[in-house]
PDB file of C-alpha atoms in Angstrom:
ATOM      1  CA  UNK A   1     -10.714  56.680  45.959  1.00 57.00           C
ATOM      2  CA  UNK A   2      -8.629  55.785  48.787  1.00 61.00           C
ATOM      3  CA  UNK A   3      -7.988  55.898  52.465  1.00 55.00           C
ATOM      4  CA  UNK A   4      -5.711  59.340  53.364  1.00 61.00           C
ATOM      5  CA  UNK A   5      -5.098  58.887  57.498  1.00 63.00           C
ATOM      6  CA  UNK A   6      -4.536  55.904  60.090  1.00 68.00           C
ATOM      7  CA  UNK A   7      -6.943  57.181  62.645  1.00 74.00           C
ATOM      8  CA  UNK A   8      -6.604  54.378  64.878  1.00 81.00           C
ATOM      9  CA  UNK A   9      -4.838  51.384  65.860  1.00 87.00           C
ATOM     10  CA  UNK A  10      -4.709  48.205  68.390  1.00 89.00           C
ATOM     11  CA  UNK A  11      -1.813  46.349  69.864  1.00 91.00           C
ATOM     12  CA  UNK A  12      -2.100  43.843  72.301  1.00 90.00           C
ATOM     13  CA  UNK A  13      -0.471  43.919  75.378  1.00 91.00           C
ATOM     14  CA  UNK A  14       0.082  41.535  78.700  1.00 88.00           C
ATOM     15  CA  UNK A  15       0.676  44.567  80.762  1.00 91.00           C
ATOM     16  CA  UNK A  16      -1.675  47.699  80.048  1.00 93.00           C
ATOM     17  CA  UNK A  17      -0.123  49.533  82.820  1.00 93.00           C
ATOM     18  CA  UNK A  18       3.256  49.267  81.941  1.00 94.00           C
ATOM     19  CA  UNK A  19       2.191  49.985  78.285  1.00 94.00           C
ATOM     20  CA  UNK A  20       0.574  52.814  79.005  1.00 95.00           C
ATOM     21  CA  UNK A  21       4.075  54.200  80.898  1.00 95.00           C
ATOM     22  CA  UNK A  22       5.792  53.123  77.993  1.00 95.00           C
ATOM     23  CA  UNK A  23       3.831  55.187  74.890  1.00 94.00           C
ATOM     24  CA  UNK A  24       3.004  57.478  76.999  1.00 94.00           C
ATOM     25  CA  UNK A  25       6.792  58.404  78.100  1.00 93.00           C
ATOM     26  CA  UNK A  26       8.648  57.114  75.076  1.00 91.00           C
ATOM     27  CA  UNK A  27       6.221  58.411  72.233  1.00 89.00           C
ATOM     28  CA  UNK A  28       4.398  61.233  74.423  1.00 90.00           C
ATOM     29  CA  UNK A  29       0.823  59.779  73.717  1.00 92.00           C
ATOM     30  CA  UNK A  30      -1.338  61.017  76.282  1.00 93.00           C
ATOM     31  CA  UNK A  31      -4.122  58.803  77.827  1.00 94.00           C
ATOM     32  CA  UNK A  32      -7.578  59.432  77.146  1.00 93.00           C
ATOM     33  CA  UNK A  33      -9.123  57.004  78.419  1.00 91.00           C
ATOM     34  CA  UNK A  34      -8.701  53.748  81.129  1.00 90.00           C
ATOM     35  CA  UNK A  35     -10.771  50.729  82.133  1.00 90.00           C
ATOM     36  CA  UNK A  36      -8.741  49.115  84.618  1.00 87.00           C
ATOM     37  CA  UNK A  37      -7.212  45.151  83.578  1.00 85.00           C
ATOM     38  CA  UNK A  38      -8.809  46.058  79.996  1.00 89.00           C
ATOM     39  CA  UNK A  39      -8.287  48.859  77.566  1.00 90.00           C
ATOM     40  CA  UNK A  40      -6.367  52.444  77.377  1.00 93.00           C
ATOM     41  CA  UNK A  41      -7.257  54.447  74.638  1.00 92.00           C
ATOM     42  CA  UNK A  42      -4.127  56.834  73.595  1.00 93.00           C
ATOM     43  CA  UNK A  43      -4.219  60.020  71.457  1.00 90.00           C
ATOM     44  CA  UNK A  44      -1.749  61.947  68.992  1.00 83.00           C
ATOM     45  CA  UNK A  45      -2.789  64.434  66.675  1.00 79.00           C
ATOM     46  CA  UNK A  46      -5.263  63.352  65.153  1.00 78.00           C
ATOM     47  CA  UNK A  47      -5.010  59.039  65.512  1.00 84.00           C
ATOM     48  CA  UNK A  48      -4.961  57.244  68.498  1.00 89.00           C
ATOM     49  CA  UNK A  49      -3.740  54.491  69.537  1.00 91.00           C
ATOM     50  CA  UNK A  50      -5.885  51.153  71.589  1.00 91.00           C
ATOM     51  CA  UNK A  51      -4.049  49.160  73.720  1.00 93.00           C
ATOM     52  CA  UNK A  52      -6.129  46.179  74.545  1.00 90.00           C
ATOM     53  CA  UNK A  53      -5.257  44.063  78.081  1.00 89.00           C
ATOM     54  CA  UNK A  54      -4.637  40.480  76.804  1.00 83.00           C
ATOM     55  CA  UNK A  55      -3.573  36.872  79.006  1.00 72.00           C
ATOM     56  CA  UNK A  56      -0.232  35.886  78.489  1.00 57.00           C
ATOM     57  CA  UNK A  57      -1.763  32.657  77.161  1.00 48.00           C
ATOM     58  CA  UNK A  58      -2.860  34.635  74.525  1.00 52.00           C
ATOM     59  CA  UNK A  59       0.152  35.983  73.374  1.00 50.00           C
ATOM     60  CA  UNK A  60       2.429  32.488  73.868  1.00 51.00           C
ATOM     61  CA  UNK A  61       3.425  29.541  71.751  1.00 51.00           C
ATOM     62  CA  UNK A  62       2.735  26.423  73.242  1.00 52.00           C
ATOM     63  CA  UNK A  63       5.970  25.292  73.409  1.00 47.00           C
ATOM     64  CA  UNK A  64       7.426  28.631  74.083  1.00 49.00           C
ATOM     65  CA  UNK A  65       5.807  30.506  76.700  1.00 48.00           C
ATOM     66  CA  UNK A  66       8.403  33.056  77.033  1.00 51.00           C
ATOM     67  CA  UNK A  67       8.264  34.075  73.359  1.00 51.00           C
ATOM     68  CA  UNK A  68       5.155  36.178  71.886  1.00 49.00           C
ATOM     69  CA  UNK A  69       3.731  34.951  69.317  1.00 55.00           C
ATOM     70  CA  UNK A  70       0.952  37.576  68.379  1.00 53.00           C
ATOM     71  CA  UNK A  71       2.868  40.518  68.506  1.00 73.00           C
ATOM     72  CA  UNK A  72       2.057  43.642  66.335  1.00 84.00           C
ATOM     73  CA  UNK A  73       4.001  46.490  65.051  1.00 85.00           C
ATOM     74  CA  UNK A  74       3.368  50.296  64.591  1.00 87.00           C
ATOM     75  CA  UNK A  75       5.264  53.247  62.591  1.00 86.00           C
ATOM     76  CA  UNK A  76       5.437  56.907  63.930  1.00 87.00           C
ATOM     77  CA  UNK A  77       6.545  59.490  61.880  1.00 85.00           C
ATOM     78  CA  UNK A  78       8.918  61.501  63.033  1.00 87.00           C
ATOM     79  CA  UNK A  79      10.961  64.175  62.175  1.00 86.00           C
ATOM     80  CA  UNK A  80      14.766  63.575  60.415  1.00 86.00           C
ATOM     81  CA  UNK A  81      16.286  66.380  62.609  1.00 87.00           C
ATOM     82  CA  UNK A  82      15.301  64.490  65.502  1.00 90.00           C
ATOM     83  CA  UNK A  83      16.811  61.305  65.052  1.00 91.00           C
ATOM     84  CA  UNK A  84      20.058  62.050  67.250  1.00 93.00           C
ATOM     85  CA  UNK A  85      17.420  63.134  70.206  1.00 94.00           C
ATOM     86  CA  UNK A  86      15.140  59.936  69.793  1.00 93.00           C
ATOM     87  CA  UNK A  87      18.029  57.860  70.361  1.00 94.00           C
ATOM     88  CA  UNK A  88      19.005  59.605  73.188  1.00 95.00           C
ATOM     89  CA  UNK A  89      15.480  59.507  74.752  1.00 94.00           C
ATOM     90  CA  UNK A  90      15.294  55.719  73.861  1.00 95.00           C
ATOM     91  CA  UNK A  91      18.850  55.375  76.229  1.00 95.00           C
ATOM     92  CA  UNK A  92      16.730  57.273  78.520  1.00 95.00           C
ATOM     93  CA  UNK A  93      14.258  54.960  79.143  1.00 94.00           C
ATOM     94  CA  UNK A  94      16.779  51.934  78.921  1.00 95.00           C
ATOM     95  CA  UNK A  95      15.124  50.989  75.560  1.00 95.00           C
ATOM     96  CA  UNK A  96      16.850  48.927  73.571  1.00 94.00           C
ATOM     97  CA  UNK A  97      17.512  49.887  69.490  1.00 95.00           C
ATOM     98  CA  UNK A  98      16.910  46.396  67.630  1.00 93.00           C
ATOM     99  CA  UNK A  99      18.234  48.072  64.676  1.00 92.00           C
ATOM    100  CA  UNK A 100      18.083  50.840  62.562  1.00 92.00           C
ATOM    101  CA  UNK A 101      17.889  51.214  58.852  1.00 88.00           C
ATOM    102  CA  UNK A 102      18.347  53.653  55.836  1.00 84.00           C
ATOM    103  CA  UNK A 103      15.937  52.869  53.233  1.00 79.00           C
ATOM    104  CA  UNK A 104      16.855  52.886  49.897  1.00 76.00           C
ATOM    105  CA  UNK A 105      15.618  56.357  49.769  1.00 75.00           C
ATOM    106  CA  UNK A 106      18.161  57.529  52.534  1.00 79.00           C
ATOM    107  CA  UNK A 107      15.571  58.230  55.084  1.00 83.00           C
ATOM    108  CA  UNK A 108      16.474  56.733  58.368  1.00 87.00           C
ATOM    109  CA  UNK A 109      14.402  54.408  61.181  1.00 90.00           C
ATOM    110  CA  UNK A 110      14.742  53.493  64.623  1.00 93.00           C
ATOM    111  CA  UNK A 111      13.226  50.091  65.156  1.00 91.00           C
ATOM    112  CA  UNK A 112      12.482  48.775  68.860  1.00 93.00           C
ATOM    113  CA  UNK A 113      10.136  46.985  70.887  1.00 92.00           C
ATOM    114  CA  UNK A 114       7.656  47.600  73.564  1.00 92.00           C
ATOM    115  CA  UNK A 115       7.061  45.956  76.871  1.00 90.00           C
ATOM    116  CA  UNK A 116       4.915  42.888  75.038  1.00 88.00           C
ATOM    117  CA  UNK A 117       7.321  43.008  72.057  1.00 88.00           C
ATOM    118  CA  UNK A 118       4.993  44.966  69.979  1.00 90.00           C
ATOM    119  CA  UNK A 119       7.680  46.252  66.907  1.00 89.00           C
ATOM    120  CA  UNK A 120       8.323  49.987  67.505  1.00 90.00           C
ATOM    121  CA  UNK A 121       9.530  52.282  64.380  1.00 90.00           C
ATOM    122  CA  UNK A 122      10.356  55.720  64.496  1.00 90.00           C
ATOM    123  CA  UNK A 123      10.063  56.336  60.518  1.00 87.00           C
ATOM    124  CA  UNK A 124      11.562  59.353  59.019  1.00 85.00           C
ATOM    125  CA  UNK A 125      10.386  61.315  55.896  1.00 72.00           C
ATOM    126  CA  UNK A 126      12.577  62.184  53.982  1.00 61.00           C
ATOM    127  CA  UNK A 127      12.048  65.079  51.951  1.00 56.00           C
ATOM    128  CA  UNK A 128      11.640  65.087  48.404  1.00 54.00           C
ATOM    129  CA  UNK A 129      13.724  66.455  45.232  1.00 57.00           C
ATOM    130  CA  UNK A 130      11.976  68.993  43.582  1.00 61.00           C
ATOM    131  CA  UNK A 131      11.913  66.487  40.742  1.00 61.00           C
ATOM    132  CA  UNK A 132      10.394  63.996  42.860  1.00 56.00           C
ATOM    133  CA  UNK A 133       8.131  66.446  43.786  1.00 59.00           C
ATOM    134  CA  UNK A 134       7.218  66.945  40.088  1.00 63.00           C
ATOM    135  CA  UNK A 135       6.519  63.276  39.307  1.00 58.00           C
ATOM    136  CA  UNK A 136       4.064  62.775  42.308  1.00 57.00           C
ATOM    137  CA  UNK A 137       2.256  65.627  40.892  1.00 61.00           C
ATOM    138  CA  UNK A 138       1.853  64.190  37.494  1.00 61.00           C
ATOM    139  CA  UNK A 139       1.295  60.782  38.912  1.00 55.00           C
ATOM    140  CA  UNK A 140      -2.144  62.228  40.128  1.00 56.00           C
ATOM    141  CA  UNK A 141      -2.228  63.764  36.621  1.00 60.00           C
ATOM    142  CA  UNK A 142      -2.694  60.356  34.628  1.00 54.00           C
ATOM    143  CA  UNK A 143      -5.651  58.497  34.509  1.00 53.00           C
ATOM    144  CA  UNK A 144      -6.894  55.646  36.424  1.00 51.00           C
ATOM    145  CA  UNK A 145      -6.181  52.192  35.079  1.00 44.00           C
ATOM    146  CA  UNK A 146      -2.595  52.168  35.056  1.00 45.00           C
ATOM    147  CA  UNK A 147      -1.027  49.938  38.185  1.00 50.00           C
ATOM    148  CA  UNK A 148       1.353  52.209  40.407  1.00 52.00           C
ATOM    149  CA  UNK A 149       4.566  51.120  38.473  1.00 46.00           C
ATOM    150  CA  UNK A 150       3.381  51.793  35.008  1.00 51.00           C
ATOM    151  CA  UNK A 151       2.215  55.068  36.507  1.00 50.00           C
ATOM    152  CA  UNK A 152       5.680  55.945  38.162  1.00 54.00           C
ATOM    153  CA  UNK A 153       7.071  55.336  34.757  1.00 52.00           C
ATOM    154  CA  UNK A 154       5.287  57.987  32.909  1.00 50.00           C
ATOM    155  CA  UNK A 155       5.519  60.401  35.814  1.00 54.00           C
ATOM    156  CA  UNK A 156       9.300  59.903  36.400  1.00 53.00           C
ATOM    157  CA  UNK A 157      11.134  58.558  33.311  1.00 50.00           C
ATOM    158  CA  UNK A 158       8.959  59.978  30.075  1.00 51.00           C
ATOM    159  CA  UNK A 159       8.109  63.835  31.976  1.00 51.00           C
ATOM    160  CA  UNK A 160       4.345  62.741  32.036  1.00 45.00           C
ATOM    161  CA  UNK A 161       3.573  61.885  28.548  1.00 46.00           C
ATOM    162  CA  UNK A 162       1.216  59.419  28.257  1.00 44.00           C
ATOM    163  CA  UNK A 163       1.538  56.551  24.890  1.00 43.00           C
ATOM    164  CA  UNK A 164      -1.201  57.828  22.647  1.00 41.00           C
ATOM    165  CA  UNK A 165      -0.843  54.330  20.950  1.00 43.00           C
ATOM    166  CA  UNK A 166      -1.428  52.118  23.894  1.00 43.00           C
ATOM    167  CA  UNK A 167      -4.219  54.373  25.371  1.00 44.00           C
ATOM    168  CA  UNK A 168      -2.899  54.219  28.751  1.00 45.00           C
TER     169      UNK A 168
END
């Protein structure tokens, strides 16, 4: 058994109104709910995302008050066709790209921050082969017991076949 969804997550923030401006104009969140110099709770889909009012103190090293120190990060998925327009809506909003980077299974990210220096990505998915496809289907095919790796091996490399030897 496992988890399937992220239905909700927190980032900390040392200006809820300007963080609010920024999800809700960069990622087109839309504000359900406000309590004034506290919270804003912000939906998509089916998630949503709390942004919780926090002191600068909070947030600062001792010895560097102007750097965060408790800063969080959060991935939204977004579309590979849209990667050109992101980048232009990021320009948009004078948002500067930190970086961006092509994982190893070509599928591209936008990484950024937001007005606390919460880490921003805009994660693609890239879709799969049809052979890729295949092995994730048999990987839900084998039996428990086998750690993810052992279980990518069977699905990918030997077509599914279990040892009979090993009983795994």
């Amino acid at each position: 058994m496992r988890t399937e969804i992220l239905k909700e997550t927190t980032l900390f923030v040392t200006d809820l109104e300007a963080a609010e401006s920024f999800y809700t104009n960069i990622a087109g969140l839309e504000v359900a709910e406000r309590v004034e110099n506290h919270h804003s709770l912000l939906n998509f889909d089916d998630g949503s995302l709390m942004l919780f009012q926090t002191p600068t103190t909070f947030l600062e090293d001792e010895g560097t008050p102007s750097e965060p120190k408790n800063v969080g990060q959060i991935s939204f998925g977004i579309n590979p066709a849209d990667i050109s327009s992101w980048r232009k809506r990021l320009q948009k909003f004078n948002v500067s790209i930190e970086e961006e980077i092509a994982w190893p299974n070509g599928a591209p990210s936008i990484i950024f921050h937001d007005p606390t220096g919460n880490r921003i990505e805009l994660k693609t998915q890239k879709q799969r082969s049809p052979e890729m496809s295949k092995a994730a289907q048999r990987l839900k095919e084998i039996p428990g017991g086998l750690n993810a790796k052992w279980k990518l091996y069977h699905a990918f490399k030997l077509g599914g076949q279990r040892d009979s030897t090993s009983g795994n």
